[in-house]
Coordinates of C-alpha atoms (C1' of nucleotides) in Angstrom, one line a residue:
Chain A
X1 CA -22.0 20.2 -5.9
X2 CA -20.3 19.5 -9.3
X3 CA -21.5 16.5 -11.5
X4 CA -18.6 14.6 -10.8
X5 CA -19.8 11.0 -9.3
X6 CA -17.4 8.2 -8.5
X7 CA -18.1 5.0 -6.9
X8 CA -16.2 2.5 -5.0
X9 CA -17.7 -0.8 -5.7
X10 CA -16.2 -3.8 -3.7
X11 CA -17.6 -7.1 -3.8
X12 CA -18.4 -8.7 -0.2
X13 CA -16.2 -11.9 -0.4
X14 CA -14.4 -11.2 2.8
X15 CA -12.2 -8.6 4.3
X16 CA -11.2 -5.7 2.4
X17 CA -7.8 -5.9 1.3
X18 CA -5.3 -2.8 1.6
X19 CA -5.6 -2.3 -2.4
X20 CA -9.1 -2.1 -2.0
X21 CA -8.8 0.7 0.6
X22 CA -6.5 2.5 -1.5
X23 CA -8.8 2.5 -4.6
X24 CA -11.7 3.6 -2.2
X25 CA -9.3 6.6 -1.0
X26 CA -8.4 7.9 -4.3
X27 CA -12.2 7.6 -5.4
X28 CA -12.8 9.5 -2.2
X29 CA -10.0 12.0 -2.7
X30 CA -11.3 12.6 -6.2
X31 CA -14.7 13.3 -5.3
X32 CA -14.1 15.7 -2.6
X33 CA -11.6 17.8 -4.4
X34 CA -14.0 18.3 -7.2
X35 CA -17.0 18.8 -4.8
X36 CA -18.5 15.6 -6.4
X37 CA -20.3 12.6 -4.9
X38 CA -18.7 9.4 -3.5
X39 CA -20.7 6.6 -3.9
X40 CA -20.5 2.9 -2.4
X41 CA -22.0 0.3 -4.3
X42 CA -22.0 -3.4 -3.2
X43 CA -21.2 -5.8 -6.1
X44 CA -22.5 -9.0 -4.7
X45 CA -23.7 -10.8 -8.2
X46 CA -21.7 -14.0 -7.0
X47 CA -23.9 -15.8 -4.6
X48 CA -21.5 -18.7 -4.2
X49 CA -18.6 -16.3 -2.8
X50 CA -21.0 -14.2 -0.8
X51 CA -19.6 -13.9 2.7
X52 CA -21.7 -12.8 5.7
X53 CA -20.3 -9.8 7.5
X54 CA -18.1 -8.6 4.6
X55 CA -20.6 -6.0 3.7
X56 CA -20.4 -4.5 7.4
X57 CA -16.5 -5.0 7.3
X58 CA -16.3 -2.7 4.3
X59 CA -18.3 0.0 5.8
X60 CA -16.6 -0.1 9.1
X61 CA -13.2 0.1 7.4
X62 CA -14.2 3.1 5.2
X63 CA -15.5 4.8 8.4
X64 CA -12.3 4.1 10.2
X65 CA -10.4 5.6 7.4
X66 CA -12.3 8.7 7.7
X67 CA -14.0 8.1 4.2
X68 CA -17.4 9.3 4.3
X69 CA -19.8 7.8 1.9
X70 CA -22.4 10.2 0.2
X71 CA -24.6 7.6 -1.5
X72 CA -25.0 3.9 -0.8
X73 CA -26.8 1.1 0.8
X74 CA -27.4 2.9 4.1
X75 CA -27.3 6.7 3.0
X76 CA -29.6 6.1 0.2
X77 CA -29.7 8.2 -2.9
X78 CA -31.4 9.1 -6.1
X79 CA -29.9 6.1 -8.2
X80 CA -30.5 3.2 -5.8
X81 CA -30.7 0.4 -4.8
X82 CA -27.1 0.3 -4.4
X83 CA -26.8 -3.4 -3.8
X84 CA -26.4 -5.1 -7.3
X85 CA -28.5 -8.1 -5.9
X86 CA -31.3 -5.9 -5.7
X87 CA -31.0 -4.8 -9.2
X88 CA -31.5 -8.0 -10.8
X89 CA -34.5 -6.9 -13.0
X90 CA -32.8 -4.0 -14.2
X91 CA -29.7 -6.3 -15.6
X92 CA -32.3 -8.8 -17.3
X93 CA -34.0 -5.9 -19.0
X94 CA -30.7 -4.4 -20.2
X95 CA -29.3 -7.8 -21.4
X96 CA -32.6 -8.0 -23.4
X97 CA -32.0 -4.8 -25.1
X98 CA -28.6 -6.1 -26.3
X99 CA -30.4 -9.2 -27.7
X100 CA -32.9 -7.0 -29.5
X101 CA -30.4 -4.8 -31.0
X102 CA -28.2 -7.8 -32.1
X103 CA -25.1 -6.9 -30.0
X104 CA -25.7 -9.8 -27.6
X105 CA -26.9 -13.5 -28.1
X106 CA -28.3 -16.4 -26.2
X107 CA -25.8 -19.2 -25.5
X108 CA -26.9 -22.8 -24.3
X109 CA -23.6 -24.4 -23.7
X110 CA -23.4 -25.8 -20.2
X111 CA -20.2 -25.4 -18.0
X112 CA -19.6 -29.1 -18.5
X113 CA -19.9 -28.8 -22.3
X114 CA -17.5 -25.5 -22.2
X115 CA -15.0 -27.5 -20.1
X116 CA -15.2 -30.8 -22.4
X117 CA -14.5 -28.4 -25.4
X118 CA -11.5 -26.6 -23.7
X119 CA -10.2 -30.1 -23.0
X120 CA -10.3 -31.3 -26.5
X121 CA -8.8 -28.3 -27.7
X122 CA -6.0 -28.4 -25.3
X123 CA -5.1 -32.1 -26.4
X124 CA -5.2 -30.7 -29.9
X125 CA -2.6 -28.4 -29.1
X126 CA -4.6 -25.3 -28.7
X127 CA -4.3 -24.0 -25.4
X128 CA -6.1 -20.8 -25.7
X129 CA -9.6 -21.9 -26.5
X130 CA -11.9 -18.8 -26.5
X131 CA -15.5 -18.4 -27.0
X132 CA -15.3 -15.8 -29.8
X133 CA -16.3 -14.8 -33.3
X134 CA -14.2 -17.7 -34.5
X135 CA -15.6 -20.4 -32.4
X136 CA -19.3 -19.2 -31.8
X137 CA -20.6 -20.7 -34.6
X138 CA -19.4 -24.2 -33.5
X139 CA -21.2 -23.6 -30.3
X140 CA -24.9 -23.9 -29.3
X141 CA -26.3 -20.2 -29.4
X142 CA -28.7 -18.1 -31.0
X143 CA -26.2 -17.3 -33.5
X144 CA -25.4 -20.7 -34.7
X145 CA -29.0 -22.2 -34.4
X146 CA -32.0 -21.5 -36.1
X147 CA -34.4 -19.1 -34.9
X148 CA -36.9 -21.9 -34.6
X149 CA -34.7 -23.9 -32.5
X150 CA -33.8 -20.9 -30.1
X151 CA -37.5 -20.4 -29.6
X152 CA -38.0 -23.9 -28.8
X153 CA -35.0 -24.1 -26.3
X154 CA -36.0 -20.8 -24.6
X155 CA -39.9 -22.0 -24.5
X156 CA -38.8 -25.4 -22.7
X157 CA -36.8 -23.2 -20.2
X158 CA -33.4 -24.3 -21.1
X159 CA -30.8 -22.7 -19.2
X160 CA -29.2 -20.1 -20.9
X161 CA -26.5 -17.3 -20.7
X162 CA -26.4 -14.2 -22.7
X163 CA -23.1 -13.5 -24.2
X164 CA -21.7 -10.2 -25.7
X165 CA -21.3 -10.4 -29.5
X166 CA -17.7 -8.9 -29.9
X167 CA -17.3 -7.4 -33.4
X168 CA -15.0 -9.6 -35.5
X169 CA -12.1 -7.3 -36.6
X170 CA -12.0 -4.0 -35.1
X171 CA -9.4 -1.9 -32.9
X172 CA -11.0 -0.8 -29.8
X173 CA -9.3 2.1 -28.2
X174 CA -9.2 2.9 -24.4
X175 CA -8.1 6.2 -23.0
X176 CA -6.9 5.8 -19.5
X177 CA -6.1 8.7 -17.3
X178 CA -2.9 7.2 -16.0
X179 CA -1.7 5.1 -19.1
X180 CA -2.7 7.2 -22.1
X181 CA -4.1 5.3 -25.0
X182 CA -4.3 1.7 -24.9
X183 CA -5.4 -0.5 -27.8
X184 CA -7.0 -3.9 -28.1
X185 CA -7.8 -5.9 -31.2
X186 CA -11.4 -7.1 -31.0
X187 CA -10.4 -10.6 -32.5
X188 CA -8.3 -11.2 -29.3
X189 CA -11.4 -10.6 -27.2
X190 CA -14.0 -13.4 -26.0
X191 CA -17.7 -13.3 -26.2
X192 CA -17.9 -12.4 -22.5
X193 CA -20.7 -13.7 -20.6
X194 CA -23.1 -10.9 -19.7
X195 CA -26.1 -12.7 -17.9
X196 CA -25.5 -15.8 -15.9
X197 CA -27.6 -19.0 -16.0
X198 CA -29.0 -17.9 -12.6
X199 CA -30.1 -14.8 -14.0
X200 CA -27.5 -12.7 -12.4
X201 CA -25.3 -10.4 -14.3
X202 CA -21.4 -10.8 -14.4
X203 CA -19.3 -8.0 -13.4
X204 CA -19.0 -6.8 -17.0
X205 CA -22.7 -6.3 -17.8
X206 CA -23.5 -5.0 -13.9
X207 CA -20.8 -2.6 -13.8
X208 CA -21.6 -0.9 -17.3
X209 CA -25.3 -0.7 -16.4
X210 CA -24.8 0.7 -13.0
X211 CA -22.1 3.1 -13.8
X212 CA -24.3 4.4 -16.6
X213 CA -27.5 4.3 -14.5
X214 CA -25.8 6.1 -11.6
X215 CA -23.9 8.7 -13.9
X216 CA -20.6 7.8 -12.9
X217 CA -18.2 10.2 -14.4
X218 CA -14.9 8.4 -13.4
X219 CA -14.0 4.9 -12.8
X220 CA -10.9 4.6 -10.8
X221 CA -10.0 0.8 -10.1
X222 CA -7.2 -1.5 -10.0
X223 CA -5.0 -2.4 -12.9
X224 CA -6.3 -5.9 -13.1
X225 CA -9.1 -4.4 -14.8
X226 CA -7.5 -3.0 -17.8
X227 CA -7.6 -5.9 -20.0
X228 CA -11.3 -6.1 -19.7
X229 CA -11.8 -2.5 -20.3
X230 CA -12.0 -3.0 -24.0
X231 CA -15.3 -5.2 -23.2
X232 CA -16.6 -2.4 -21.3
X233 CA -16.1 0.1 -24.1
X234 CA -17.7 -2.5 -26.6
X235 CA -20.8 -2.5 -24.2
X236 CA -21.0 1.1 -23.7
X237 CA -21.1 1.2 -27.4
X238 CA -23.8 -1.7 -27.6
X239 CA -26.1 0.4 -25.5
X240 CA -25.5 3.5 -27.4
X241 CA -23.8 5.2 -24.4
X242 CA -20.7 6.0 -25.7
X243 CA -20.8 9.7 -25.5
X244 CA -21.4 9.4 -21.8
X245 CA -19.0 6.6 -21.1
X246 CA -17.0 7.8 -17.7
X247 CA -13.4 8.4 -17.7
X248 CA -11.0 5.4 -16.8
X249 CA -8.1 5.3 -14.5
X250 CA -6.5 2.2 -13.6
X251 CA -4.4 2.1 -10.5
X252 CA -1.1 0.2 -10.1
X253 CA -0.9 -2.9 -8.5
X254 CA 0.3 -3.1 -4.8
X255 CA 3.2 -5.8 -4.9
X256 CA 4.3 -8.0 -2.1
X257 CA 7.2 -6.7 0.1
X258 CA 9.4 -9.2 -1.7
X259 CA 8.4 -7.4 -5.1
X260 CA 7.2 -10.3 -6.9
X261 CA 3.4 -10.6 -7.5
X262 CA 0.5 -8.7 -5.9
X263 CA 0.2 -8.4 -2.4
X264 CA -2.1 -11.1 -1.0
X265 CA -3.5 -11.9 2.3
X266 CA -1.1 -14.7 2.7
X267 CA 1.7 -12.5 2.6
X268 CA 0.4 -10.8 5.7
X269 CA 0.3 -13.9 7.8
X270 CA 3.6 -15.0 6.3
X271 CA 5.5 -11.9 7.4
X272 CA 3.3 -11.0 10.4
X273 CA 2.2 -7.8 9.0
X274 CA -1.4 -6.5 8.5
X275 CA -2.5 -6.2 4.9
X276 CA -6.0 -5.5 6.0
X277 CA -7.4 -2.1 7.6
X278 CA -9.3 -4.0 10.4
X279 CA -8.8 -7.7 11.7
X280 CA -11.0 -10.3 10.3
X281 CA -12.6 -13.4 11.7
X282 CA -12.9 -16.0 9.4
X283 CA -14.4 -19.4 10.0
X284 CA -10.8 -20.7 10.8
X285 CA -7.6 -19.6 12.1
X286 CA -6.1 -19.7 8.6
X287 CA -8.7 -17.5 7.4
X288 CA -8.4 -14.9 10.1
X289 CA -6.2 -11.8 9.6
X290 CA -4.9 -8.9 11.7
X291 CA -5.5 -5.4 10.8
X292 CA -3.5 -2.2 10.9
X293 CA -6.2 -0.8 13.7
X294 CA -5.2 -4.1 15.8
X295 CA -1.5 -3.6 14.9
X296 CA -1.7 -0.5 16.8
X297 CA -1.8 1.9 13.9
X298 CA -3.7 5.2 13.5
X299 CA -5.8 5.5 10.9
X300 CA -4.6 8.7 9.6
X301 CA -1.1 7.2 9.3
X302 CA -2.4 4.2 7.2
X303 CA -4.1 6.7 5.0
X304 CA -1.1 8.8 4.5
X305 CA 1.0 5.8 3.7
X306 CA -1.5 4.2 1.3
X307 CA -2.1 7.8 -0.4
X308 CA 1.7 7.7 -1.1
X309 CA 1.7 4.2 -2.6
X310 CA 1.3 4.6 -6.3
X311 CA 0.8 8.4 -6.1
X312 CA 2.9 11.6 -5.1
X313 CA 2.5 15.1 -4.8
X314 CA 5.3 16.3 -6.8
X315 CA 6.7 18.0 -3.9
X316 CA 8.8 17.0 -1.1
X317 CA 6.1 17.0 1.2
X318 CA 5.3 13.2 3.0
X319 CA 2.9 14.1 6.0
X320 CA -0.8 14.7 4.7
X321 CA -4.0 15.1 6.4
X322 CA -7.2 13.9 4.7
X323 CA -7.7 17.4 3.9
X324 CA -4.4 18.1 2.4
X325 CA -4.5 15.0 0.4
X326 CA -8.0 16.4 -1.1
X327 CA -6.2 19.3 -2.0
X328 CA -3.2 17.9 -3.3
X329 CA -4.4 14.9 -5.1
X330 CA -4.5 14.5 -8.8
X331 CA -4.7 11.6 -11.1
X332 CA -2.1 12.7 -13.4
X333 CA 0.5 12.1 -10.6
X334 CA -0.7 8.6 -10.4
X335 CA 2.3 6.2 -11.3
X336 CA 2.2 3.6 -13.6
X337 CA 4.5 0.9 -12.1
X338 CA 3.4 -1.5 -9.2
X339 CA 4.2 -0.2 -5.8
X340 CA 5.9 -2.3 -3.2
X341 CA 4.2 -3.0 -0.1
X342 CA 6.8 -1.3 2.3
X343 CA 5.7 -2.1 5.9
X344 CA 8.7 -0.2 7.4
X345 CA 7.7 2.8 5.6
X346 CA 4.1 2.2 7.0
X347 CA 5.6 2.1 10.7
X348 CA 7.5 5.3 10.1
X349 CA 4.5 7.1 9.1
X350 CA 2.7 5.9 12.4
X351 CA 5.5 7.0 14.5
X352 CA 5.3 10.5 12.9
X353 CA 1.5 10.5 13.7
X354 CA 2.1 9.5 17.1
X355 CA 4.8 12.2 17.7
X356 CA 2.3 14.7 16.8
X357 CA -0.5 13.6 18.6
X358 CA -1.7 15.6 21.3
X359 CA -1.3 14.1 25.1
X360 CA -5.0 14.0 25.4
X361 CA -5.7 12.0 22.3
X362 CA -3.1 9.4 23.0
X363 CA -4.3 9.0 26.8
X364 CA -7.8 8.2 25.3
X365 CA -6.3 5.5 23.3
X366 CA -4.1 4.2 26.0
X367 CA -6.9 4.2 28.8
X368 CA -8.6 1.2 27.3
X369 CA -5.4 -0.5 26.7
X370 CA -4.7 -0.3 30.4
X371 CA -8.2 -1.0 31.6
X372 CA -8.0 -4.3 29.7
X373 CA -5.2 -5.2 32.2
X374 CA -7.1 -3.7 35.0
X375 CA -4.9 -0.8 35.4
X376 CA -6.3 2.7 36.0
X377 CA -4.4 5.8 36.4
X378 CA -5.1 9.4 36.7
X379 CA -4.6 11.7 33.8
X380 CA -1.8 13.7 35.2
X381 CA 0.2 10.4 35.7
X382 CA -0.8 9.3 32.0
X383 CA 0.1 12.7 30.5
X384 CA 3.6 12.5 32.0
X385 CA 3.8 9.1 30.8
X386 CA 2.9 9.7 27.3
X387 CA 5.1 12.9 27.0
X388 CA 8.0 10.7 27.9
X389 CA 7.1 7.9 25.6
X390 CA 5.5 9.3 22.5
X391 CA 8.6 9.9 20.6
X392 CA 9.8 6.3 21.1
X393 CA 7.0 4.2 20.2
X394 CA 6.1 3.3 16.7
X395 CA 2.6 1.5 17.0
X396 CA 0.2 2.1 20.0
X397 CA 0.9 -1.2 21.6
X398 CA 4.5 -0.2 22.1
X399 CA 3.2 2.1 24.9
X400 CA 2.8 -1.0 26.9
X401 CA 5.4 -3.1 25.5
X402 CA 8.1 -0.8 26.0
X403 CA 6.6 1.1 29.0
X404 CA 4.9 -1.4 31.0
X405 CA 7.1 -0.9 34.0
X406 CA 5.4 2.3 34.4
X407 CA 2.3 0.4 35.7
X408 CA 3.6 -2.8 36.9
X409 CA 6.7 -4.6 38.4
X410 CA 9.7 -5.2 36.2
X411 CA 9.4 -8.6 34.7
X412 CA 13.0 -9.1 33.4
X413 CA 16.3 -7.4 34.3
X414 CA 19.0 -6.5 31.3
X415 CA 21.2 -9.4 32.6
X416 CA 24.1 -8.6 30.2
X417 CA 24.4 -5.1 31.5
X418 CA 24.1 -5.9 35.1
X419 CA 26.9 -8.4 35.1
X420 CA 28.8 -5.7 33.5
X421 CA 27.8 -2.9 35.9
X422 CA 27.0 -4.3 39.2
X423 CA 29.6 -4.3 41.9
X424 CA 28.4 -6.2 44.9
X425 CA 31.0 -4.3 46.9
X426 CA 29.0 -0.9 46.3
X427 CA 25.9 -2.3 47.5
X428 CA 26.2 -0.4 50.7
X429 CA 26.7 2.8 48.7
X430 CA 23.7 2.1 46.8
X431 CA 21.5 1.2 49.8
X432 CA 22.5 4.7 51.0
X433 CA 21.4 6.2 47.7
X434 CA 18.1 4.3 48.0
X435 CA 17.5 5.8 51.5
X436 CA 18.4 9.3 50.3
X437 CA 15.7 9.0 47.3
X438 CA 13.1 7.4 49.6
X439 CA 13.5 10.7 52.0
X440 CA 12.7 12.7 48.9
X441 CA 8.8 13.7 49.4
X442 CA 7.0 13.5 46.0
X443 CA 10.1 14.8 44.1
X444 CA 10.4 16.1 40.6
X445 CA 12.6 15.2 38.0
X446 CA 15.2 18.1 39.0
X447 CA 15.2 17.0 42.7
X448 CA 16.0 13.4 41.8
X449 CA 18.6 14.3 39.6
X450 CA 20.2 16.8 42.2
X451 CA 20.2 14.0 44.7
X452 CA 21.7 11.3 42.6
X453 CA 24.4 13.6 41.2
X454 CA 25.5 14.8 44.6
X455 CA 25.7 11.0 45.6
X456 CA 27.9 10.2 42.6
X457 CA 30.1 13.3 43.5
X458 CA 30.3 12.5 47.1
X459 CA 31.3 8.8 46.5
X460 CA 33.6 9.3 43.3
X461 CA 31.4 7.6 40.8
X462 CA 30.7 8.3 37.4
X463 CA 27.3 8.2 35.5
X464 CA 28.3 5.0 34.0
X465 CA 28.6 3.5 37.2
X466 CA 25.3 4.7 38.7
X467 CA 22.7 5.5 36.1
X468 CA 22.5 1.9 34.4
X469 CA 22.0 0.6 38.0
X470 CA 19.3 2.8 38.9
X471 CA 17.7 2.3 35.2
X472 CA 17.7 -1.2 35.2
X473 CA 16.9 -1.4 38.8
X474 CA 13.6 0.6 38.0
X475 CA 12.7 -0.4 34.6
X476 CA 14.7 -3.6 33.9
X477 CA 16.0 -2.3 30.8
X478 CA 18.5 0.1 29.3
X479 CA 16.2 1.8 27.0
X480 CA 13.7 4.4 27.8
X481 CA 13.0 8.1 28.8
X482 CA 15.5 10.0 31.4
X483 CA 15.6 7.8 34.3
X484 CA 15.4 10.9 36.4
X485 CA 12.0 11.5 35.1
X486 CA 10.8 8.0 35.2
X487 CA 11.6 8.0 39.1
X488 CA 10.1 11.2 39.9
X489 CA 6.9 9.9 38.0
X490 CA 6.8 6.5 39.8
X491 CA 7.2 8.2 43.2
X492 CA 9.7 7.6 46.2
X493 CA 7.8 4.7 47.6
X494 CA 7.6 2.6 44.3
X495 CA 11.3 3.4 43.3
X496 CA 12.3 2.2 46.9
X497 CA 10.5 -1.1 46.7
X498 CA 11.9 -1.7 43.1
X499 CA 15.5 -0.8 44.2
X500 CA 15.4 -3.2 47.1
X501 CA 14.0 -6.2 45.1
X502 CA 16.3 -5.2 42.3
X503 CA 19.6 -5.1 44.5
X504 CA 18.8 -8.7 45.6
X505 CA 18.1 -9.9 42.1
X506 CA 21.2 -8.2 40.9
X507 CA 23.3 -10.3 43.2
X508 CA 21.5 -13.5 42.1
X509 CA 22.3 -12.8 38.7
X510 CA 26.1 -11.9 39.5
X511 CA 26.1 -15.0 41.5
X512 CA 24.3 -17.1 39.1
Chain B
rG1 C1' 1.1 -20.0 -25.1
rC2 C1' -2.0 -15.4 -26.1
rU3 C1' -3.2 -10.3 -25.0
rG4 C1' -1.9 -5.9 -22.4
rC5 C1' 0.8 -3.0 -18.8
rC6 C1' 5.2 -1.7 -16.5
rG7 C1' 11.0 -1.2 -15.8
rU8 C1' 15.2 5.5 -12.4
rA9 C1' 20.3 3.3 -5.8
rG10 C1' 17.8 -2.1 -1.3
rG11 C1' 12.4 0.0 -1.0
rC12 C1' 9.0 4.5 -2.0
rG13 C1' 10.0 7.5 -6.0
rA14 C1' 11.3 13.2 -8.2
rA15 C1' 13.5 15.6 -12.6
rU16 C1' 10.1 22.8 -15.5
rU17 C1' 8.0 17.0 -20.4
rG18 C1' 14.8 16.5 -24.8
rG19 C1' 18.8 20.8 -21.7
rU20 C1' 24.5 21.5 -16.9
rU21 C1' 27.3 17.8 -11.2
rA22 C1' 19.7 12.3 -11.9
rA23 C1' 15.8 15.7 -5.9
rG24 C1' 13.5 13.9 -1.4
rC25 C1' 11.9 10.1 2.1
rC26 C1' 12.4 4.9 4.5
rA27 C1' 16.3 1.3 5.5
rC28 C1' 21.9 1.2 6.2
rC29 C1' 26.9 3.6 8.2
rG30 C1' 29.3 7.6 10.9
rC31 C1' 29.3 12.3 13.8
rU32 C1' 26.4 15.7 17.4
rC33 C1' 22.9 15.5 21.3
rU34 C1' 22.1 11.9 25.3
rU35 C1' 27.0 7.9 29.7
rU36 C1' 20.6 4.4 27.6
rC37 C1' 17.3 4.2 23.8
rA38 C1' 14.5 7.0 20.7
rC39 C1' 13.8 12.0 18.5
rA40 C1' 16.3 15.9 16.3
rG41 C1' 20.6 17.9 13.4
rC42 C1' 24.7 17.2 10.3
rG43 C1' 27.6 14.1 7.0
rG44 C1' 28.6 9.2 4.1
rA45 C1' 27.8 5.3 1.0
rG46 C1' 24.5 3.5 -2.7
rA47 C1' 22.3 4.7 -10.1
rU48 C1' 26.9 3.5 -16.5
rU49 C1' 17.9 5.5 -15.6
rG50 C1' 17.1 -3.2 -17.1
rC51 C1' 20.1 -4.2 -21.7
rG52 C1' 21.3 -3.0 -27.0
rG53 C1' 21.1 0.1 -31.0
rG54 C1' 19.2 4.5 -33.4
rU55 C1' 17.6 10.1 -33.8
rU56 C1' 19.8 14.6 -31.8
rC57 C1' 24.6 19.5 -30.6
rG58 C1' 22.2 17.1 -26.3
rA59 C1' 18.2 11.4 -24.3
rA60 C1' 15.7 8.7 -17.8
rC61 C1' 12.4 11.4 -21.3
rC62 C1' 11.7 10.1 -28.7
rC63 C1' 12.1 5.3 -32.1
rC64 C1' 13.2 0.0 -32.9
rG65 C1' 14.9 -4.5 -30.8
rU66 C1' 15.7 -7.5 -26.7
rC67 C1' 15.4 -9.2 -21.7
rG68 C1' 12.6 -9.1 -17.1
rG69 C1' 8.7 -8.5 -13.7
rC70 C1' 3.4 -8.4 -13.4
rA71 C1' -1.8 -8.6 -14.8
rG72 C1' -5.7 -10.9 -17.7
rU73 C1' -6.9 -15.0 -20.5
rA74 C1' -13.9 -18.2 -15.6
rC75 C1' -21.4 -18.9 -15.8
rC76 C1' -15.0 -14.6 -9.9
rA77 C1' -15.0 -9.8 -9.2

RNA sequence: GCUGCCGUAGGCGAAUUGGUUAAGCCACCGCUCUUUCACAGCGGAGAUUGCGGGUUCGAACCCCGUCGGCAGUACCA
């Protein structure tokens, strides 16, 4: 095992968004490719936003995608605990070190005071008030107050935060694996809060301390973190850890299908498409979302789709198994521009996977769907069924939606085509055909075809006059597999029953 | 506003890193197959590489400017 160690560090504030899944995937791919370690760390330092069930959801989602975790809250490991709320003491201790070495300071300003200050600045025309080198002397902190005053405040248990003391004028360089060198002027950076009043760290502190302690070598995360990376570099420096600082790779955003803005959960409900791997049951209808799994996706298809969203192999290969992705993946091939979430493309991948799936695998998936409707069928029947249908479905639900007639009576006829094709004067002929078909005992597809064809020949009827009648009569629709195959599978009794009912219905349609 | 990132057909995106006619896939159109739909195969349309300058024999690629999109700008992550 190499010393490469990467982490996926979600915050349990709800369902894991598809962008998060992709971040996890890229981390996982890098770890596996280099024989490294994939770590799951739960970043639950904001108690106000904690959502019960979110942590389990994250784990289930990763498992569904096939991303196995090496170290984490369940698996354990030598660098635990892996839940940040369990590491509270560590952060306090480290924040203290920064106070001691002068790179951080106590701040006693309350949120209300901060808000008030922002408000007055705004009225004065300054819309970008920052707690920074320029303003900190006018705030209440251990930089502006005398050490005696600070000691008194601390002794009186005055609530405080610990802030990073950002250097006044310095250029902070960040080397990003996907974007190259990025520079920030330290005077544009604010004095980020490191430790909150409640004793919990902010993301910035926790992330640096944990990544260092957990010996993380590569930080792969979303682009929204790029601006604060300068702070992170400053923190590594403040701790004296600069020489072991991990490499950074900031992933491009996943954009809305419309192209404007980053994909949000609202887009999913608005467009009726999943933007989460698994469904999420929120407190209300509005906070509940469907998932790729519930939408009828194969996890391999979703993973394949996501892998290509912001990364490309540089070849023309499009279909990748997880194993192939592990081999082909490279950070250098990650794109810089935001990738639009193209759900049509996602469906195409799923269709490819279904077509590639074995009959057995498909049957395993279909059986429970049928059972839910109280239908059981033997494997021989189901095998033929999936063979007939697998190349014309996109999501698993389509097996039922466009193949329900294999299991139950036709619910609606294609009336438009019936009006065009049904000739009541030919009914006697079709009754005759019905009898002929019925006489066939457990026929195969070829036998049905022969019977129908000789019937057509005998009566001078073409395919166009006969097949649509049979097709709509048995399945209700013009779409579907070979009608001879469908009839053979359904059996003579069933076909006879359906045709009898259909002819009556056709006359009604014609007359209505 | 400020800071940063990004900009190749409708979408995803390639281009041996400055070297002929700017790949491929999805979507779209047509043909073949099938008297259905889908799959598959073939073909088509669609790009003055956001725009304007510059450097160069030569620019999608380098430089400057400009416009646009996005992100960040919390005691959230």
